[in-house]
JSON list of C-alpha atoms in Angstrom, two decimals:
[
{"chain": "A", "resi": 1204, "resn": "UNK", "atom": "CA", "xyz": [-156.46, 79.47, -11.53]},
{"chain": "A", "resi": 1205, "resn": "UNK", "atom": "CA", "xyz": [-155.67, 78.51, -8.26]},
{"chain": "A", "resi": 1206, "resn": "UNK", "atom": "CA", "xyz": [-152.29, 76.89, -7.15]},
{"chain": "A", "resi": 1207, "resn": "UNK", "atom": "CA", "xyz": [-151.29, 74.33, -4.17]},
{"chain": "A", "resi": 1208, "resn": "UNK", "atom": "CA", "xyz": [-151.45, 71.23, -3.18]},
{"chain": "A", "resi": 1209, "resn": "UNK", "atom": "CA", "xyz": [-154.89, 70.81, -2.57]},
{"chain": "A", "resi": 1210, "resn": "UNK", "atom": "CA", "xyz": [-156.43, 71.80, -5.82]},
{"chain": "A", "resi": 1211, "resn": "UNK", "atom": "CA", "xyz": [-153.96, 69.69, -7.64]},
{"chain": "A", "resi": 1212, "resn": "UNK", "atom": "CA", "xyz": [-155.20, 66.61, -5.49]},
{"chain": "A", "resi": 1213, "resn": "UNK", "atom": "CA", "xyz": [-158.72, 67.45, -6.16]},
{"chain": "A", "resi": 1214, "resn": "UNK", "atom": "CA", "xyz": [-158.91, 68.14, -9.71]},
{"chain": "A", "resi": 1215, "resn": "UNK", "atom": "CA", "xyz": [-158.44, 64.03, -10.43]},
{"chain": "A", "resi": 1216, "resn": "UNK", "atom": "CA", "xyz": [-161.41, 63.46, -8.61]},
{"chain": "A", "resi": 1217, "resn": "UNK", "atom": "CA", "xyz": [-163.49, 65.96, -9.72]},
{"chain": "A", "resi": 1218, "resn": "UNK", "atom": "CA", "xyz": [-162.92, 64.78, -12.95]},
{"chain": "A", "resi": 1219, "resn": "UNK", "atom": "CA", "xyz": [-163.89, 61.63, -12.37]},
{"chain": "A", "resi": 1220, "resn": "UNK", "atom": "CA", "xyz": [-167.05, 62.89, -10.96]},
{"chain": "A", "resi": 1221, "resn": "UNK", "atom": "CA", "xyz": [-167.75, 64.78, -14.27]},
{"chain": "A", "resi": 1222, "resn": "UNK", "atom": "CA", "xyz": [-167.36, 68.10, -12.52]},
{"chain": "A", "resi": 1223, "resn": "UNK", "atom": "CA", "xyz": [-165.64, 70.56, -15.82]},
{"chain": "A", "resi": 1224, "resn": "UNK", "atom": "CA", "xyz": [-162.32, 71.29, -14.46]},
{"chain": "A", "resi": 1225, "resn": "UNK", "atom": "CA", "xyz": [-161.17, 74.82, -15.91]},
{"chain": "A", "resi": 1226, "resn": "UNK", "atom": "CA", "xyz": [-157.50, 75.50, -16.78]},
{"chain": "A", "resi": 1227, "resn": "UNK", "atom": "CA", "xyz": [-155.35, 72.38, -17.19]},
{"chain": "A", "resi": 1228, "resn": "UNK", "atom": "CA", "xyz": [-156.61, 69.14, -17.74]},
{"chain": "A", "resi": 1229, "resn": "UNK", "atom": "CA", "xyz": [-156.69, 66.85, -14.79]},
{"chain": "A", "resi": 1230, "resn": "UNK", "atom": "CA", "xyz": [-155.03, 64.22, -16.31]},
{"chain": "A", "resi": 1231, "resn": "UNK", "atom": "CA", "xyz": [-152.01, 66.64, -16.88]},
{"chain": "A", "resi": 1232, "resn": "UNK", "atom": "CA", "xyz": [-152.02, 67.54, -13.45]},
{"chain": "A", "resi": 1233, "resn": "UNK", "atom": "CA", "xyz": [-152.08, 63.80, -12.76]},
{"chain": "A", "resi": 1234, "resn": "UNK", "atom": "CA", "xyz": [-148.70, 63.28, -14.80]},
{"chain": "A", "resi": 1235, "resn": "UNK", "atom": "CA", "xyz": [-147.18, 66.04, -13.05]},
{"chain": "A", "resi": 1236, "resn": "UNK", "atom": "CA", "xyz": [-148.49, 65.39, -9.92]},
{"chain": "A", "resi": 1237, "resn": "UNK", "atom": "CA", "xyz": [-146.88, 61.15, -10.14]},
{"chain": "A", "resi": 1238, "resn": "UNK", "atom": "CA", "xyz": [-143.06, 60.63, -10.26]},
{"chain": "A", "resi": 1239, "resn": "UNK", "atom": "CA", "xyz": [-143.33, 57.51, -12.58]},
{"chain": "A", "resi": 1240, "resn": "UNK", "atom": "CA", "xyz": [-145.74, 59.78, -14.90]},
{"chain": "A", "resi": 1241, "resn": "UNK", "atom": "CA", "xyz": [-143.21, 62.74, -14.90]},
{"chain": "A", "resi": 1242, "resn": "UNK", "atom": "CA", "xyz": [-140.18, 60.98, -15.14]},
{"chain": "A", "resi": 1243, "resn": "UNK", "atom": "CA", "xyz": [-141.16, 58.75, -17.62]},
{"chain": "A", "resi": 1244, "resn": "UNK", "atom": "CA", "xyz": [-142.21, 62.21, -19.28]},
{"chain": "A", "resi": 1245, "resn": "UNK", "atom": "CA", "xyz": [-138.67, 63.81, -18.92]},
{"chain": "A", "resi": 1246, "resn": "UNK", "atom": "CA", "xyz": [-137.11, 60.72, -20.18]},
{"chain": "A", "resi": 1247, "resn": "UNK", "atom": "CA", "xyz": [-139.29, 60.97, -23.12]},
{"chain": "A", "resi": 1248, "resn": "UNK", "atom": "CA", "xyz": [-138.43, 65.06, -23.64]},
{"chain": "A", "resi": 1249, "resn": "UNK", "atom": "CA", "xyz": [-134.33, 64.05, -23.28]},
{"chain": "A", "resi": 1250, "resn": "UNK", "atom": "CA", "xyz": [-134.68, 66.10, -19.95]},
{"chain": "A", "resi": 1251, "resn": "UNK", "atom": "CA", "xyz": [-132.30, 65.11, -17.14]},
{"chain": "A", "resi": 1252, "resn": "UNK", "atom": "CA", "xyz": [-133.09, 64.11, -13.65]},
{"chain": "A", "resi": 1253, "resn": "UNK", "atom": "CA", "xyz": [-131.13, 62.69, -11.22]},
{"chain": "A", "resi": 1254, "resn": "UNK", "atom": "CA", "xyz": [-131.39, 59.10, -10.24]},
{"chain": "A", "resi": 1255, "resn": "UNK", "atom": "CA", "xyz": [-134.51, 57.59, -8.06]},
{"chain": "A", "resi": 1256, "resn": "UNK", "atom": "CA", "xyz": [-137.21, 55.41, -7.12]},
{"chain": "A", "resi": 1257, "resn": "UNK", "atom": "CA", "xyz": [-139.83, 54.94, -5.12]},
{"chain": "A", "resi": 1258, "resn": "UNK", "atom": "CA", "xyz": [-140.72, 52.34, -2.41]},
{"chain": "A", "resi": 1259, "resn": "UNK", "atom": "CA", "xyz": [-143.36, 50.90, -0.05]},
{"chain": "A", "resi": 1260, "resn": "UNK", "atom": "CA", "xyz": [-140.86, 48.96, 2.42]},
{"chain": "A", "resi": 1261, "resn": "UNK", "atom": "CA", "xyz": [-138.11, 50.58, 4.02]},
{"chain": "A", "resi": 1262, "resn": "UNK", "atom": "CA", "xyz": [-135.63, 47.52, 3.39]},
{"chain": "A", "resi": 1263, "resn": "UNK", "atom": "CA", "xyz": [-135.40, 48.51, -0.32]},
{"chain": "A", "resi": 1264, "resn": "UNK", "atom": "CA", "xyz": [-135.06, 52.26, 0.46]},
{"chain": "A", "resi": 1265, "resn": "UNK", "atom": "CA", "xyz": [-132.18, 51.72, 2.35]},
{"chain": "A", "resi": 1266, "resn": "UNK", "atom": "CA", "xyz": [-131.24, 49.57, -0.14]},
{"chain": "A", "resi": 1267, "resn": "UNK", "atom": "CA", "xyz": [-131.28, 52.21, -2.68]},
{"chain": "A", "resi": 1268, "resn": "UNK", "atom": "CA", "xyz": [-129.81, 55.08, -0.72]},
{"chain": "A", "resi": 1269, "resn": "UNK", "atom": "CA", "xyz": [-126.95, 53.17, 0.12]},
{"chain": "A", "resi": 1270, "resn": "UNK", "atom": "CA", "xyz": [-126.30, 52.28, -3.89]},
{"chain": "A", "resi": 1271, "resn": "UNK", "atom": "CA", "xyz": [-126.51, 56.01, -5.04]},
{"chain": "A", "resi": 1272, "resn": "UNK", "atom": "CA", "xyz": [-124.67, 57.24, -1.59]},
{"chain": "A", "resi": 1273, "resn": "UNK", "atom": "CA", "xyz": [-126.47, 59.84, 1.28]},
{"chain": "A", "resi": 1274, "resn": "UNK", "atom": "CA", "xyz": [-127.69, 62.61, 1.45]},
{"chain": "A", "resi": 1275, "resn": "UNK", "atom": "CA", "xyz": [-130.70, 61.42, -0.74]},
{"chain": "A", "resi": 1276, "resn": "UNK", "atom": "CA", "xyz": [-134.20, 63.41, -1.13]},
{"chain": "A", "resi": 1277, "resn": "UNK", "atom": "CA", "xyz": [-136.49, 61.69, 0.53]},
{"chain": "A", "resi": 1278, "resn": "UNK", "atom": "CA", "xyz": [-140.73, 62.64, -0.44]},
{"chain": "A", "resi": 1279, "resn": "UNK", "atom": "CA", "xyz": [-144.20, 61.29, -0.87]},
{"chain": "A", "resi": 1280, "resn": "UNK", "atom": "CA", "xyz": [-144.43, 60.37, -4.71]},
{"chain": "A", "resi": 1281, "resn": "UNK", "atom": "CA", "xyz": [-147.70, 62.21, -5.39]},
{"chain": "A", "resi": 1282, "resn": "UNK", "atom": "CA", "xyz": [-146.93, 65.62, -4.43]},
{"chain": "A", "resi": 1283, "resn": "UNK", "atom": "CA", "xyz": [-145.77, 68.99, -6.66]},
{"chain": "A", "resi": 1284, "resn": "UNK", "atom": "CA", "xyz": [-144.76, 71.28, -2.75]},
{"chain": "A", "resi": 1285, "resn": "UNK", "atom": "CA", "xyz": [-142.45, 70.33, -0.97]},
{"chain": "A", "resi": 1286, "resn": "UNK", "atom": "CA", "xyz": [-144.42, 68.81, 1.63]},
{"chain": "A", "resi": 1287, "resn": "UNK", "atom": "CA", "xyz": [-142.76, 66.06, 3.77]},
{"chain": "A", "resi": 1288, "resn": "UNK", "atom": "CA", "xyz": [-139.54, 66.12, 2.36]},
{"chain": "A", "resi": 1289, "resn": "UNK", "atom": "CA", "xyz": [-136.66, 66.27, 3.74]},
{"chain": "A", "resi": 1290, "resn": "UNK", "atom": "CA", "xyz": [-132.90, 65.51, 2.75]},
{"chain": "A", "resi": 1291, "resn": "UNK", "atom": "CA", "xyz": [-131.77, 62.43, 4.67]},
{"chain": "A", "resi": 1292, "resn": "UNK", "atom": "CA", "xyz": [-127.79, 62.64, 5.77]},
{"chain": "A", "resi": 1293, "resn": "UNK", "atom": "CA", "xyz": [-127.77, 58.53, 7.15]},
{"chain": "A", "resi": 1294, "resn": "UNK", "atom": "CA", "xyz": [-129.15, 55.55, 7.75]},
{"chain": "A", "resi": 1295, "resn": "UNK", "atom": "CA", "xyz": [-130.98, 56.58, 11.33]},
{"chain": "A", "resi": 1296, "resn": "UNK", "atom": "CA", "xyz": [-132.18, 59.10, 9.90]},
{"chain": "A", "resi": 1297, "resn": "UNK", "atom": "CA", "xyz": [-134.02, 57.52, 6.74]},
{"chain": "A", "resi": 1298, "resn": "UNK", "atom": "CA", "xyz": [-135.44, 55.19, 9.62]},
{"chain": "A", "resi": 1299, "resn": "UNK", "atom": "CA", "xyz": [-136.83, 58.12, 11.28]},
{"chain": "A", "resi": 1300, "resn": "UNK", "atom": "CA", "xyz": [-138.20, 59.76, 9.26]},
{"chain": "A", "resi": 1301, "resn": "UNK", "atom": "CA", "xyz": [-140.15, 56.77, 6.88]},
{"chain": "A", "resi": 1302, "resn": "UNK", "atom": "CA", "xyz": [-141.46, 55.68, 10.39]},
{"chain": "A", "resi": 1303, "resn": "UNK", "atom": "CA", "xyz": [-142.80, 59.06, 11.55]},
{"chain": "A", "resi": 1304, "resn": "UNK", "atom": "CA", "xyz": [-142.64, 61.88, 9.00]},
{"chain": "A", "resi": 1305, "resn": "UNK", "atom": "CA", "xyz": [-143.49, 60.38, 5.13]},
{"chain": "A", "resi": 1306, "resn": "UNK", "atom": "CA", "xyz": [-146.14, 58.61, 4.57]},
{"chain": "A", "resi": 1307, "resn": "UNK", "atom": "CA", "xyz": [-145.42, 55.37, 2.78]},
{"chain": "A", "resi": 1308, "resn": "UNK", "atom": "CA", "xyz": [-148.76, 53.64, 1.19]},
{"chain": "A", "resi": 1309, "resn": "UNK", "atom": "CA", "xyz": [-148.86, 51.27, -1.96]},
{"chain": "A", "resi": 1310, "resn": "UNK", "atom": "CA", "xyz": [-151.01, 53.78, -4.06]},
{"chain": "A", "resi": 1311, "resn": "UNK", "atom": "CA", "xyz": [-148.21, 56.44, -3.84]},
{"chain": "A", "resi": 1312, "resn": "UNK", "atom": "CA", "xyz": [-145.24, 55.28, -2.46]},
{"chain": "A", "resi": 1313, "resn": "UNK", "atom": "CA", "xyz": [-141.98, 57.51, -0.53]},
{"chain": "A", "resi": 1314, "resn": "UNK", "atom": "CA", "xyz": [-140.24, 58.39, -3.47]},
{"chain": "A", "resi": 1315, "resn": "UNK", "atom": "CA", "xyz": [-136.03, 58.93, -3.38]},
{"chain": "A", "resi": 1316, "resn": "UNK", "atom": "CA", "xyz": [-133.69, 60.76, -5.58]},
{"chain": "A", "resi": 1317, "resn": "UNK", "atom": "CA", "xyz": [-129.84, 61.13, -5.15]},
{"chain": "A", "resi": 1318, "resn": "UNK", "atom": "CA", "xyz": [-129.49, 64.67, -3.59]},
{"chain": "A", "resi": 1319, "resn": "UNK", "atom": "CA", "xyz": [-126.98, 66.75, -5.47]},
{"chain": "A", "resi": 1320, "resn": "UNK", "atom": "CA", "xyz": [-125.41, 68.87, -3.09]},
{"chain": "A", "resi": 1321, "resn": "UNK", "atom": "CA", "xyz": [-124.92, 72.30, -3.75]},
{"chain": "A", "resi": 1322, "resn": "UNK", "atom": "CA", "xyz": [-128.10, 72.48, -6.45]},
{"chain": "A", "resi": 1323, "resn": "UNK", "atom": "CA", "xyz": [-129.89, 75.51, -7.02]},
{"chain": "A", "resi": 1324, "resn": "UNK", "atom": "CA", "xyz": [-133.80, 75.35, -6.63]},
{"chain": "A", "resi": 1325, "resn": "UNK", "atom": "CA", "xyz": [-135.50, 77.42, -9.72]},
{"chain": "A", "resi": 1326, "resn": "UNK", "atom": "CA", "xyz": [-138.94, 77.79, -10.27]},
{"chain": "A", "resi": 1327, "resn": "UNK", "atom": "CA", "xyz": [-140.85, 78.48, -13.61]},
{"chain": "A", "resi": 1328, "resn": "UNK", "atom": "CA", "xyz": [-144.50, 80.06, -13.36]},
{"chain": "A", "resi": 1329, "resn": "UNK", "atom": "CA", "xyz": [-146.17, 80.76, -15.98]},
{"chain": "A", "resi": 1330, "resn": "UNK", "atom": "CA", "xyz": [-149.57, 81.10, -18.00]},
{"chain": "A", "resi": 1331, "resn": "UNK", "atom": "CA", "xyz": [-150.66, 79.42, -21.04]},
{"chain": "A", "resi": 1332, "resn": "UNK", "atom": "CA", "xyz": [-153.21, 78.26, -23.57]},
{"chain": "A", "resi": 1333, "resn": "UNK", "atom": "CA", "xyz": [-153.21, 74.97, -25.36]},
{"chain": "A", "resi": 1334, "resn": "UNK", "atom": "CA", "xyz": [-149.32, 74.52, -24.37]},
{"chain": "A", "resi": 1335, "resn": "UNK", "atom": "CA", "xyz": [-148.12, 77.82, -25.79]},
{"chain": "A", "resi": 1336, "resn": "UNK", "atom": "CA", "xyz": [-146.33, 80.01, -23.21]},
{"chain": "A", "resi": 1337, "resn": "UNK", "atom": "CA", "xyz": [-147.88, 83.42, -22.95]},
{"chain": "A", "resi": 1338, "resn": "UNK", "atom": "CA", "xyz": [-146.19, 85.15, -19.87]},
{"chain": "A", "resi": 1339, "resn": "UNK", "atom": "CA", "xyz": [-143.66, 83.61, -17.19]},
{"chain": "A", "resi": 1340, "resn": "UNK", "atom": "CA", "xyz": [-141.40, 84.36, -14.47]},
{"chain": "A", "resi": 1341, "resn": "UNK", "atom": "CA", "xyz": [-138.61, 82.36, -13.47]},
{"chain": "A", "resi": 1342, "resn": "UNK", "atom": "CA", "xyz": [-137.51, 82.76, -9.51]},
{"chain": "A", "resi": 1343, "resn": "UNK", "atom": "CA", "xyz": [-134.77, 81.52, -7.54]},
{"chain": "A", "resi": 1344, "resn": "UNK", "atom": "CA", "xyz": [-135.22, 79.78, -4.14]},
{"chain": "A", "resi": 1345, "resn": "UNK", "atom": "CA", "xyz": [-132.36, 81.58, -1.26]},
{"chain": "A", "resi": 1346, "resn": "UNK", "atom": "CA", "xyz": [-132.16, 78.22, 0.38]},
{"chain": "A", "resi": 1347, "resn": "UNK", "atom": "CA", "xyz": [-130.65, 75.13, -1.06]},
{"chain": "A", "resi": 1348, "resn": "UNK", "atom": "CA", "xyz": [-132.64, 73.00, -3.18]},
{"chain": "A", "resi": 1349, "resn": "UNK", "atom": "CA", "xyz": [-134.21, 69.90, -1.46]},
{"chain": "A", "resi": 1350, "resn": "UNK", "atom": "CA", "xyz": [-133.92, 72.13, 2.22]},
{"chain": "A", "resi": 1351, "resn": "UNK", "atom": "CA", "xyz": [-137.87, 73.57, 2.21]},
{"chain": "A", "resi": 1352, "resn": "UNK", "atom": "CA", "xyz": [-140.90, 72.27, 3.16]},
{"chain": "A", "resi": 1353, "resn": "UNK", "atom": "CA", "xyz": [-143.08, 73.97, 1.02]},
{"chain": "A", "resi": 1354, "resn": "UNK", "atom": "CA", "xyz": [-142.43, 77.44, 2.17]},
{"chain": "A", "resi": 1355, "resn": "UNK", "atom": "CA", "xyz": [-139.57, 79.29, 0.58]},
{"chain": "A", "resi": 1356, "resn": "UNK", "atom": "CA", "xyz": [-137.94, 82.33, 0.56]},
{"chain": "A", "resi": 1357, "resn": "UNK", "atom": "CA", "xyz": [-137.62, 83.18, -3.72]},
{"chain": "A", "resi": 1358, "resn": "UNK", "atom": "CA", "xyz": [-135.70, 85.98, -5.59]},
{"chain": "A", "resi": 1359, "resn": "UNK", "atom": "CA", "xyz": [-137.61, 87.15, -8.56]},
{"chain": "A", "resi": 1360, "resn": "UNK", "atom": "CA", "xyz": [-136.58, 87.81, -11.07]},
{"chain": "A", "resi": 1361, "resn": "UNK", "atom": "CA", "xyz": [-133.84, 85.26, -10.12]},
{"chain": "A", "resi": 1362, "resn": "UNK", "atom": "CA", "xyz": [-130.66, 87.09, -9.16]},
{"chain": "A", "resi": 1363, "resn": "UNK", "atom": "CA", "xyz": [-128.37, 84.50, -9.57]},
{"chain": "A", "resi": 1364, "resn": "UNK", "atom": "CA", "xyz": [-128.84, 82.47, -12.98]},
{"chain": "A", "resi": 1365, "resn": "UNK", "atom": "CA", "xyz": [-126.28, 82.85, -15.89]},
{"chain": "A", "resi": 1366, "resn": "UNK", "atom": "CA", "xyz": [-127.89, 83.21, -19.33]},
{"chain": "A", "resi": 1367, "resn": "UNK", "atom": "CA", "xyz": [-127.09, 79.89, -20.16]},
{"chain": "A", "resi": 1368, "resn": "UNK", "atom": "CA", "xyz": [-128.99, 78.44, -17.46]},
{"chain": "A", "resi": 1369, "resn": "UNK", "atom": "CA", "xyz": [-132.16, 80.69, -18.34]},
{"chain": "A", "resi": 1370, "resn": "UNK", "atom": "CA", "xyz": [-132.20, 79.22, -21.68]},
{"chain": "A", "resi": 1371, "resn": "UNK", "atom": "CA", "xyz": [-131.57, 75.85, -20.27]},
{"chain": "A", "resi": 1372, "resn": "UNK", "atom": "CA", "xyz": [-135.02, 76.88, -17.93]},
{"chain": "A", "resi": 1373, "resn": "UNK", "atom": "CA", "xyz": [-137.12, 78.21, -20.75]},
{"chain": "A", "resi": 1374, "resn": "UNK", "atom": "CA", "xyz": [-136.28, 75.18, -23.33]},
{"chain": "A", "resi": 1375, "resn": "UNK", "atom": "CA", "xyz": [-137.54, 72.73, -20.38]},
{"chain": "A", "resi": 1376, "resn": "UNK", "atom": "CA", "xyz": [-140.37, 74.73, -18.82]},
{"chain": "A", "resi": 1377, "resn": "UNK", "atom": "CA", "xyz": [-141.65, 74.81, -23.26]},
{"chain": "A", "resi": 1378, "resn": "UNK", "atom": "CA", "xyz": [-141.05, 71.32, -23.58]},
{"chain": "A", "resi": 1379, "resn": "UNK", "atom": "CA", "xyz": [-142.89, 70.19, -20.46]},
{"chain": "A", "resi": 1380, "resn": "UNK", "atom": "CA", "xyz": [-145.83, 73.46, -21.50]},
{"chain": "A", "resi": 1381, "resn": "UNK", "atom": "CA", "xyz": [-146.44, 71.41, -24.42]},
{"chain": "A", "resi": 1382, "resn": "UNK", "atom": "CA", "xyz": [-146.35, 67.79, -23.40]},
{"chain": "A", "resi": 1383, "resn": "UNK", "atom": "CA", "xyz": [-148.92, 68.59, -20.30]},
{"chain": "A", "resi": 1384, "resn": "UNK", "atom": "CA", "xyz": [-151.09, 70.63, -22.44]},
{"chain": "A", "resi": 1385, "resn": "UNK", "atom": "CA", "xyz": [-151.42, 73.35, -20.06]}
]
């Protein structure tokens, strides 16, 4: 298998090319790859996200942002990296950066999410077959979540996690194995 954003933008239109895709199904990468997909997923699983939505004009951005409070996360919907995103501390900044850093299109829209200061970035790898975990390793980003732009420093095995929250990890990271098929 091979990881990154550019496979996982490809593998859609492969598919609809009729080129065999190996590994995971393209349409799982598709609802992983879109925010409504995904959340609509987690909702579905009981899994807990914090709030967002996504927009093609900036007046309802700002809109939003100002009804969940700054910092917000501010990203392209379609992407899995962490590509163009940036947290946004105010106002002049969410101006900024919509008009020169994120792209905002009506097929995939700038998605935000209320930033939750102080969060821990953790990331699950892992291999499977027919949504059965076989191996995995869970890692720890050093920075804060939301702060990278698709290049982070990780701790693995994560140094950091309390048992409870590795639990917490592996119930989610089975529960979204199995509903993606992978």
């Amino acid at each position: 298998s091979v990881g990154g954003q550019t496979p996982n933008n490809l593998a859609p239109k492969l598919d609809q090319h009729g080129v065999k895709i190996m590994g995971t199904a393209a349409r799982s990468i598709d609802a992983a790859e879109d925010r409504s997909k995904f959340s609509a997923m987690c909702d579905d699983l009981g899994i807990d996200q914090p709030e967002w939505s996504q927009f093609i004009k900036y007046e309802d951005a700002l809109a939003f942002a100002n009804k969940v409070s700054f910092p917000v996360l501010v990203r392209p919907s379609y992407v899995l990296s962490g590509a163009a995103m940036r947290v946004i501390d105010d106002e002049t900044q969410l101006k900024s950066f919509l008009s020169t850093s994120a792209v905002v299109e009506q097929d995939h829209p700038v998605v935000i999410s209320k930033y939750i200061s102080g969060a821990r970035e953790i990331e699950f790898d892992a291999v499977a077959h027919n949504g059965q975990l076989i191996n995995y390793a869970i890692s720890e980003h050093v920075e804060d979540a939301g702060t990278h732009s698709g290049d982070a420093t990780l701790l693995l095995p994560a140094q950091r996690l309390n048992m409870e929250t590795n639990r917490r990890v592996m119930h989610i990271a089975t529960q979204l194995c199995r509903a993606l098929e992978i």
